[in-house]
PDB file of C-alpha atoms in Angstrom:
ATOM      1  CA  UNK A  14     -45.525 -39.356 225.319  1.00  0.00           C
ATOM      2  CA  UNK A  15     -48.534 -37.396 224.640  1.00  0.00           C
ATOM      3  CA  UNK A  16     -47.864 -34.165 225.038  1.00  0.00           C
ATOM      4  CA  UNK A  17     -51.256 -32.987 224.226  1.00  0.00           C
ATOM      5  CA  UNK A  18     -52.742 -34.600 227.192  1.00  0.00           C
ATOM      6  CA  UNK A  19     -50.209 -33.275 229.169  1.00  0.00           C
ATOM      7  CA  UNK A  20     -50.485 -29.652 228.169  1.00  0.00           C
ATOM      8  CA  UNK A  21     -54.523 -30.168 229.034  1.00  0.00           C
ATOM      9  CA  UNK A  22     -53.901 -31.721 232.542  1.00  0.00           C
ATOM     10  CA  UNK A  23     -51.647 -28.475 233.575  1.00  0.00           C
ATOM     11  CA  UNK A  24     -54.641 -26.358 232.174  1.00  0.00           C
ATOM     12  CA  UNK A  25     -57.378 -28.533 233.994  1.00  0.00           C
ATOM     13  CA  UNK A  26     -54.675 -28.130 237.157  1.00  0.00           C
ATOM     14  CA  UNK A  27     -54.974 -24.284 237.217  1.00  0.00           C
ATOM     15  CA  UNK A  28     -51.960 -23.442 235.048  1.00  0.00           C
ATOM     16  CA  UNK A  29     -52.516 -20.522 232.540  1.00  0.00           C
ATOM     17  CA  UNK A  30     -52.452 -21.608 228.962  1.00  0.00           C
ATOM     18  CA  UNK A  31     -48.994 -20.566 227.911  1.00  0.00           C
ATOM     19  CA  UNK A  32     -47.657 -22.534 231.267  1.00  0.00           C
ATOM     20  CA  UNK A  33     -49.840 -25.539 230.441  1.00  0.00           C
ATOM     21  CA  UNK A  34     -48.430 -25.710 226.654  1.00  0.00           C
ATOM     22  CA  UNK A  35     -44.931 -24.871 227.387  1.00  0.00           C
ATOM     23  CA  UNK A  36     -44.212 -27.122 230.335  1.00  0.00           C
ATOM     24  CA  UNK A  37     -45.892 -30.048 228.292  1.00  0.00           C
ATOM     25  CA  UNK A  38     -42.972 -29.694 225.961  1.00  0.00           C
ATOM     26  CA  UNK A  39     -40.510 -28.234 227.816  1.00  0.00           C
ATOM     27  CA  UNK A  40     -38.084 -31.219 228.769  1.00  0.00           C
ATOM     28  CA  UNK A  41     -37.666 -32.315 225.431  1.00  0.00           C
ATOM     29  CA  UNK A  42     -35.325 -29.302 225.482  1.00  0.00           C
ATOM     30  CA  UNK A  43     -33.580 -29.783 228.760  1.00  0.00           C
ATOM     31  CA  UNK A  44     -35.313 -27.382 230.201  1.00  0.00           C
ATOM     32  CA  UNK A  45     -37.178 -28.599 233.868  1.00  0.00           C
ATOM     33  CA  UNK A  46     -40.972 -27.937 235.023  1.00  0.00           C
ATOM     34  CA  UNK A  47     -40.219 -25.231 237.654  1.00  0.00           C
ATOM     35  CA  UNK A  48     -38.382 -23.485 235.287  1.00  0.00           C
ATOM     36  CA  UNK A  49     -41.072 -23.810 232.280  1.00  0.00           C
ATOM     37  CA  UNK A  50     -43.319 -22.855 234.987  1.00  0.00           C
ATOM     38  CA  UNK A  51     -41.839 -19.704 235.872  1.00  0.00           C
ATOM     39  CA  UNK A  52     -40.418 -18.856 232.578  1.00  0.00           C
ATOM     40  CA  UNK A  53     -44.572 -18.710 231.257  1.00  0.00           C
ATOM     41  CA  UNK A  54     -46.179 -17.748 234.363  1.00  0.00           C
ATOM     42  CA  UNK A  55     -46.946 -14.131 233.211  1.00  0.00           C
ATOM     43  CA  UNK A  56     -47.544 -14.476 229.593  1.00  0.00           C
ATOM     44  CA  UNK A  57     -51.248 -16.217 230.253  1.00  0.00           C
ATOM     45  CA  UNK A  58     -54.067 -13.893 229.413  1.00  0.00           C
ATOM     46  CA  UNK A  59     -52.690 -12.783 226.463  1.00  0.00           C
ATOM     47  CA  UNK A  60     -49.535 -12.019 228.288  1.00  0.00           C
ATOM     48  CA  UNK A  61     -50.439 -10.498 231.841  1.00  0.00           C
ATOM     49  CA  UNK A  62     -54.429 -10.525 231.284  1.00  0.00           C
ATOM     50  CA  UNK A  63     -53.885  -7.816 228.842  1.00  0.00           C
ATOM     51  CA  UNK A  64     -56.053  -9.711 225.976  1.00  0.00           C
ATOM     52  CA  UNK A  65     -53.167  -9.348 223.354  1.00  0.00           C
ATOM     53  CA  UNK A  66     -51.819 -13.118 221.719  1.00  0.00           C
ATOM     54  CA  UNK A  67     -52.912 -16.101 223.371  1.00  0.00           C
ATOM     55  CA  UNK A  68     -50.850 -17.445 226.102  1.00  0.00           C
ATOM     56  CA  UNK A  69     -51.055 -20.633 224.565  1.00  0.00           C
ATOM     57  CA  UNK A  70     -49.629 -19.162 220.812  1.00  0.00           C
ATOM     58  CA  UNK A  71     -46.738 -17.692 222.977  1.00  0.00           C
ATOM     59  CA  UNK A  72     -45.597 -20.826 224.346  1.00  0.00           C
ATOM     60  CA  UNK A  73     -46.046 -22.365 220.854  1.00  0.00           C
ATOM     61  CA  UNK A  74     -44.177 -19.697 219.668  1.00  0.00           C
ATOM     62  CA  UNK A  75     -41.404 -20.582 222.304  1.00  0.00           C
ATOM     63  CA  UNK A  76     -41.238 -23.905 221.654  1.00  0.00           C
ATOM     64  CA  UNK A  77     -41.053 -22.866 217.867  1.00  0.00           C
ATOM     65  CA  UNK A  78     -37.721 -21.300 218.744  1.00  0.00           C
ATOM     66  CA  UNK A  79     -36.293 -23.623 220.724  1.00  0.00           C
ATOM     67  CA  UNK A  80     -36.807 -26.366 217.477  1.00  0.00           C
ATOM     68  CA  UNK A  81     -36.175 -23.859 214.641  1.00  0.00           C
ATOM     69  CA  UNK A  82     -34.778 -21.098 216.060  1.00  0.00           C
ATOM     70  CA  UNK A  83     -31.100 -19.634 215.950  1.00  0.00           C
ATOM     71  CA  UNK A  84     -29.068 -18.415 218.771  1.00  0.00           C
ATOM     72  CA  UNK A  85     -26.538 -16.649 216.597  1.00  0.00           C
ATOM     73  CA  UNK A  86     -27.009 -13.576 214.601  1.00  0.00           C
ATOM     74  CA  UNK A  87     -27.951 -15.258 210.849  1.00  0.00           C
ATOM     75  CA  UNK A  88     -30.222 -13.091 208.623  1.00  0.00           C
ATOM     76  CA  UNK A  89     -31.547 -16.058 206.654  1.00  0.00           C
ATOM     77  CA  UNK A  90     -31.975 -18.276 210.406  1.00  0.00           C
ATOM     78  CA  UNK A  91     -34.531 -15.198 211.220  1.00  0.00           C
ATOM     79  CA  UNK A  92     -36.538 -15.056 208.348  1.00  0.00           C
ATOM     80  CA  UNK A  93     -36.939 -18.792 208.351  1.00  0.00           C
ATOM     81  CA  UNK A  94     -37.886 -19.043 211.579  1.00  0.00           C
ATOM     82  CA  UNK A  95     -40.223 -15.996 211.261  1.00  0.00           C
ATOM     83  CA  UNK A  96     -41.571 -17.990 208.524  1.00  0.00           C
ATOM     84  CA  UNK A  97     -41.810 -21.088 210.288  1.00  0.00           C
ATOM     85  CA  UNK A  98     -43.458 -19.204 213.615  1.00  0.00           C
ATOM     86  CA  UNK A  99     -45.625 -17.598 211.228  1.00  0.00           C
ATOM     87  CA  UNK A 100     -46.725 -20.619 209.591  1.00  0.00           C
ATOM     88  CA  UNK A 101     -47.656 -22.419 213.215  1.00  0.00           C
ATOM     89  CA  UNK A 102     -49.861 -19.498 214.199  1.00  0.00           C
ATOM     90  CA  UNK A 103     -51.653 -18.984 210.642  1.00  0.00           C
ATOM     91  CA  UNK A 104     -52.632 -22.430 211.004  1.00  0.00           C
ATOM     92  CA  UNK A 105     -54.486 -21.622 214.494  1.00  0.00           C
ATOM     93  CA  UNK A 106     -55.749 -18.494 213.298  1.00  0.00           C
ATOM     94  CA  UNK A 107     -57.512 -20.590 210.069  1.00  0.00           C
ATOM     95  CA  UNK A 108     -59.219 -22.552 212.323  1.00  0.00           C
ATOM     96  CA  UNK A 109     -60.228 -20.271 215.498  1.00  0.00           C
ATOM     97  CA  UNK A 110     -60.365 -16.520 213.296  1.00  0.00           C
ATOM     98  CA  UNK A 111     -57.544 -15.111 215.635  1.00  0.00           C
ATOM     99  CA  UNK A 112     -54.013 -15.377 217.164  1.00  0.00           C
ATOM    100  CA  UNK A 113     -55.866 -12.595 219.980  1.00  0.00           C
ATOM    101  CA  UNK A 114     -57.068 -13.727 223.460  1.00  0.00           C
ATOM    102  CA  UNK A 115     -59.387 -10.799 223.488  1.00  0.00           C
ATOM    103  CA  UNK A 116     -60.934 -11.785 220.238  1.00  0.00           C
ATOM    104  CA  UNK A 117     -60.375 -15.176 221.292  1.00  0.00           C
ATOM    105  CA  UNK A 118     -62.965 -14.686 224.110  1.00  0.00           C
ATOM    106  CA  UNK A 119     -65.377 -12.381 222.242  1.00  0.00           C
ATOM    107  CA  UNK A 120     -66.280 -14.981 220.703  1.00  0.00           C
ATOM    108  CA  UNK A 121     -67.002 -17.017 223.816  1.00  0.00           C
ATOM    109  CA  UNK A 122     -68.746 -13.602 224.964  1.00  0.00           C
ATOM    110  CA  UNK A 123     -66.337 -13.571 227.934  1.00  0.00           C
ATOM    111  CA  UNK A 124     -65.611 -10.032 229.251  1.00  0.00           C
ATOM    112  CA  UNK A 125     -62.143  -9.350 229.668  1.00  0.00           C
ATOM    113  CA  UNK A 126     -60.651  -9.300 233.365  1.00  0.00           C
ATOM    114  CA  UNK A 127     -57.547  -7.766 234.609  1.00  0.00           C
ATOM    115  CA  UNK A 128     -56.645 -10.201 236.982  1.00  0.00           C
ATOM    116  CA  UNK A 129     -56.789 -13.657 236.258  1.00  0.00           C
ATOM    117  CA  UNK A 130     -59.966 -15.794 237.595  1.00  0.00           C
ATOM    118  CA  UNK A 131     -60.154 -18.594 239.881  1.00  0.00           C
ATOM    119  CA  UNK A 132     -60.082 -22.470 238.349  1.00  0.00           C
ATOM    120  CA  UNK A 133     -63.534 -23.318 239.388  1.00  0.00           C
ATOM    121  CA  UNK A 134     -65.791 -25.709 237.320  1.00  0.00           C
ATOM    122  CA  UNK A 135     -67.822 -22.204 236.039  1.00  0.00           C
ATOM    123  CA  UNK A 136     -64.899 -20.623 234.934  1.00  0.00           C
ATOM    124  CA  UNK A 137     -63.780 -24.298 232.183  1.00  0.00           C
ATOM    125  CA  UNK A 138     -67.521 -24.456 231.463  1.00  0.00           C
ATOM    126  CA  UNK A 139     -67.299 -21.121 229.966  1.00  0.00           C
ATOM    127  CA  UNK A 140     -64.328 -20.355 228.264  1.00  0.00           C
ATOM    128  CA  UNK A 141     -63.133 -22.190 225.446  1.00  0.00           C
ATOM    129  CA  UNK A 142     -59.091 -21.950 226.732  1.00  0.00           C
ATOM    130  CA  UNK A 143     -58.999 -25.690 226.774  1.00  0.00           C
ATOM    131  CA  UNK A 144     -59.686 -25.910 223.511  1.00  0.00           C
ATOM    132  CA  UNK A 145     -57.010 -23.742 222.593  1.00  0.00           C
ATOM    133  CA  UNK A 146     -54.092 -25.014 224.537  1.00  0.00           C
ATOM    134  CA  UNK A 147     -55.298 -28.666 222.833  1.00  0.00           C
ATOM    135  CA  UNK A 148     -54.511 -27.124 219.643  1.00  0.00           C
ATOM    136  CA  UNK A 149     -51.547 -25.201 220.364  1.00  0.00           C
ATOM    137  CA  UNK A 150     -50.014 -28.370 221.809  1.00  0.00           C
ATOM    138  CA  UNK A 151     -51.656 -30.624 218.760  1.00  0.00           C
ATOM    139  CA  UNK A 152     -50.282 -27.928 216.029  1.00  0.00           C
ATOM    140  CA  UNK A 153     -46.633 -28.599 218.130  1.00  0.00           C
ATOM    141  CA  UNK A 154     -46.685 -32.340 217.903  1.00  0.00           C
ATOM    142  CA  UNK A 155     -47.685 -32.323 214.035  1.00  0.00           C
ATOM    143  CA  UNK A 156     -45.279 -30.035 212.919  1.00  0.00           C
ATOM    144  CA  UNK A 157     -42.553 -31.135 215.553  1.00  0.00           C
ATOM    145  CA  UNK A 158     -42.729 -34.974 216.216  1.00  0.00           C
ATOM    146  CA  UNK A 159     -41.075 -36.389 218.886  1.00  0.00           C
ATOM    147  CA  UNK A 160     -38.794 -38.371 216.345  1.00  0.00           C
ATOM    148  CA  UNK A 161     -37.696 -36.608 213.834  1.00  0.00           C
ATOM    149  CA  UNK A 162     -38.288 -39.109 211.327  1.00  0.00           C
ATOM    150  CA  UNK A 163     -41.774 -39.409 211.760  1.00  0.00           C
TER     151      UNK A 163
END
């Protein structure tokens, strides 16, 4: 399955960036579209539109948890998943010079909005979003194949 492809098409179907990566992944952990849906709808826009990490490093981020991640309390569990999480975004960051939607755009020379924009063909001809929910999603299936012994 490619996931990457899949993560674009939810972008390219109006999904924010953190839905569009997270529901690509999301039933290799059980978890169903409405509820990846839902679960990411407010985190696009660097979390509400507020410009702070990209919507589509948040749902990396989840899905980072949800492979690496503990659900008990385990010291050493936290710090290797920090590590791991860590390791994911660093690997953006070297290639796009930020984890930050509003730095993210800067670059782009888009002007921050509060509420989110409408999916028109302007708004994907000028803002490079696609580019970074391919990479989220691309940075996802490298480091977390779909077979483990890949």
């Amino acid at each position: 399955m490619d996931r990457v492809k899949r993560a674009e098409e939810y972008f390219l179907q109006g999904y924010n960036c953190s839905q569009a990566v997270f529901a690509a992944f999301a039933d290799r952990y059980g978890i169903d579209e409405t509820t990846a849906l839902r679960l990411t709808s407010t985190l696009g826009g660097g979390i509400a539109s507020r410009r702070e990490v990209c919507g589509a490093l948040n749902a990396l981020s989840m899905v980072c948890g949800l492979e690496i991640g503990g659900s008990e309390v385990n010291h050493e569990l936290k710090k290797a998943s920090y590590r791991g999480n860590r390791e994911l975004l660093e690997e953006f960051e070297s290639q796009y010079g930020s984890i930050l939607c509003r730095e993210l755009l800067a670059k782009a020379k888009k002007k921050p909005e509060k509420d989110p924009a409408e999916r028109t063909a302007e708004y994907y001809a000028g803002r490079p979003c696609l580019a970074y929910v391919r990479a989220a999603a691309e940075i996802l299936e490298r480091h977390f194949p779909e077979e483990k012994g890949e």
